[in-house]
Amino acid sequence: QGQLVESGGGLVQAGGSLRLSCIASGITFSDYAMAWFRQAPRKERDFVAAIFWTAANTFYADSVKGRFTISRDNAENTVYLQMNSLKPEDTAVYYCAAVQTGHGVMDLTNLQTYDYWGQGTQVTVSS
């Protein structure tokens, strides 16, 4: 059974940076696409970014393009989300997710696509 554990959240001022990490266990990491979602209070969980095996295949929500970068270290079973130029509207619980690839076309922005989820890490951006 796969397990994902996020870390790196915290409180930061607007314009600042944070780096989130998600360590995967119990899965063959190279077989999985990885993603980050976020959920603000009283809102739905939204797609942020996703990555396949290499950084050549990354996808971002329009709201974070140019500010956030998703990456992965396949040797360490870890996916990262570097968040720069943070805004108060980025405040949310950030979740890591994993989906096994090789089963045809996938909608990476859809919550239902994913096989495993982490417990989330809080990011708060003050103005």
Short mmCIF file of C-alpha atoms in Angstrom, two decimals:
data_model
loop_
_atom_site.label_atom_id
_atom_site.label_comp_id
_atom_site.label_asym_id
_atom_site.label_seq_id
_atom_site.Cartn_x
_atom_site.Cartn_y
_atom_site.Cartn_z
CA GLN A 1 0.00 0.00 0.00
CA GLY A 2 1.41 3.35 -1.04
CA GLN A 3 2.02 6.14 1.41
CA LEU A 4 2.79 9.80 0.76
CA VAL A 5 4.10 12.16 3.42
CA GLU A 6 4.34 15.90 2.82
CA SER A 7 6.49 18.41 4.65
CA GLY A 8 7.76 21.96 4.28
CA GLY A 9 4.66 24.00 4.86
CA GLY A 10 4.60 27.03 7.10
CA LEU A 11 3.93 30.74 7.45
CA VAL A 12 5.57 33.12 5.00
CA GLN A 13 5.12 36.75 4.01
CA ALA A 14 3.81 37.69 0.60
CA GLY A 15 6.61 37.62 -1.94
CA GLY A 16 8.45 34.91 -0.05
CA SER A 17 9.26 31.33 -0.97
CA LEU A 18 8.66 27.85 0.38
CA ARG A 19 9.68 24.39 -0.80
CA LEU A 20 7.34 21.51 -0.18
CA SER A 21 8.51 17.90 -0.20
CA CYS A 22 6.58 14.65 -0.54
CA ILE A 23 8.23 11.30 0.15
CA ALA A 24 6.61 8.21 -1.32
CA SER A 25 6.86 4.68 0.03
CA GLY A 26 5.24 1.37 -0.79
CA ILE A 27 5.08 2.09 -4.53
CA THR A 28 7.44 1.77 -7.47
CA PHE A 29 8.05 5.49 -7.70
CA SER A 30 9.12 5.47 -11.35
CA ASP A 31 5.75 3.97 -12.33
CA TYR A 32 3.84 6.94 -10.95
CA ALA A 33 3.05 10.45 -12.07
CA MET A 34 3.09 12.83 -9.12
CA ALA A 35 1.07 15.94 -8.47
CA TRP A 36 0.30 18.70 -6.01
CA PHE A 37 -3.19 19.93 -5.22
CA ARG A 38 -4.33 22.54 -2.74
CA GLN A 39 -7.47 23.28 -0.78
CA ALA A 40 -8.29 26.64 0.72
CA PRO A 41 -10.88 26.99 3.50
CA ARG A 42 -14.42 26.42 2.25
CA LYS A 43 -13.19 25.72 -1.28
CA GLU A 44 -12.69 22.66 -3.43
CA ARG A 45 -9.38 20.90 -3.80
CA ASP A 46 -7.68 22.28 -6.91
CA PHE A 47 -4.90 21.07 -9.16
CA VAL A 48 -1.58 22.90 -8.83
CA ALA A 49 1.09 20.96 -10.75
CA ALA A 50 2.00 17.49 -12.00
CA ILE A 51 5.08 15.70 -13.28
CA PHE A 52 5.72 12.46 -15.10
CA TRP A 53 9.04 10.65 -15.00
CA THR A 54 11.11 13.66 -15.98
CA ALA A 55 10.92 17.42 -15.81
CA ALA A 56 10.32 17.38 -19.56
CA ASN A 57 6.72 16.50 -18.77
CA THR A 58 5.33 18.96 -16.27
CA PHE A 59 1.96 20.68 -16.07
CA TYR A 60 0.79 23.69 -14.08
CA ALA A 61 -2.39 25.48 -13.18
CA ASP A 62 -2.53 28.92 -14.79
CA SER A 63 -2.59 30.54 -11.36
CA VAL A 64 0.89 29.27 -10.49
CA LYS A 65 2.70 29.25 -13.84
CA GLY A 66 5.97 31.13 -13.65
CA ARG A 67 5.97 31.08 -9.83
CA PHE A 68 5.88 27.40 -8.86
CA THR A 69 8.13 24.60 -10.07
CA ILE A 70 7.46 20.89 -9.62
CA SER A 71 10.38 18.47 -9.68
CA ARG A 72 11.21 14.96 -8.55
CA ASP A 73 14.20 12.99 -7.34
CA ASN A 74 13.56 9.44 -8.48
CA ALA A 75 16.48 8.08 -6.48
CA GLU A 76 14.96 9.50 -3.28
CA ASN A 77 11.29 8.76 -4.10
CA THR A 78 10.56 12.42 -3.53
CA VAL A 79 8.61 15.09 -5.35
CA TYR A 80 9.06 18.79 -4.63
CA LEU A 81 7.11 21.98 -5.14
CA GLN A 82 9.20 25.13 -5.14
CA MET A 83 6.91 28.08 -4.55
CA ASN A 84 8.20 31.59 -5.23
CA SER A 85 6.55 35.00 -5.23
CA LEU A 86 3.89 33.70 -2.89
CA LYS A 87 0.59 35.54 -2.60
CA PRO A 88 -2.04 35.50 0.16
CA GLU A 89 -4.34 33.65 -2.25
CA ASP A 90 -1.85 30.75 -2.24
CA THR A 91 -2.85 30.05 1.36
CA ALA A 92 -4.17 26.49 1.52
CA VAL A 93 -3.48 22.95 2.62
CA TYR A 94 -1.23 21.42 -0.02
CA TYR A 95 -1.62 17.75 -0.87
CA CYS A 96 0.67 15.38 -2.71
CA ALA A 97 -0.91 12.74 -4.98
CA ALA A 98 0.28 9.79 -7.05
CA VAL A 99 -1.21 7.93 -10.00
CA GLN A 100 0.15 4.85 -11.73
CA THR A 101 0.92 5.50 -15.38
CA GLY A 102 0.68 3.20 -18.38
CA HIS A 103 -3.10 2.94 -18.40
CA GLY A 104 -3.92 5.31 -21.23
CA VAL A 105 -4.75 8.99 -21.28
CA MET A 106 -5.20 10.58 -17.87
CA ASP A 107 -6.68 13.86 -16.75
CA LEU A 108 -4.06 14.96 -14.26
CA THR A 109 -6.19 17.85 -13.05
CA ASN A 110 -8.96 15.51 -11.87
CA LEU A 111 -8.95 14.39 -8.22
CA GLN A 112 -10.49 11.07 -9.18
CA THR A 113 -7.48 10.17 -11.33
CA TYR A 114 -5.19 9.62 -8.37
CA ASP A 115 -4.45 6.42 -6.48
CA TYR A 116 -2.78 7.80 -3.36
CA TRP A 117 -2.89 11.01 -1.32
CA GLY A 118 -0.82 12.49 1.45
CA GLN A 119 -2.21 14.02 4.61
CA GLY A 120 -1.48 17.59 3.55
CA THR A 121 0.73 20.42 4.76
CA GLN A 122 -0.49 23.92 5.61
CA VAL A 123 0.87 26.91 3.72
CA THR A 124 -0.11 30.34 5.00
CA VAL A 125 0.92 33.52 3.19
CA SER A 126 0.47 36.76 5.09
CA SER A 127 -0.05 40.09 3.38
#
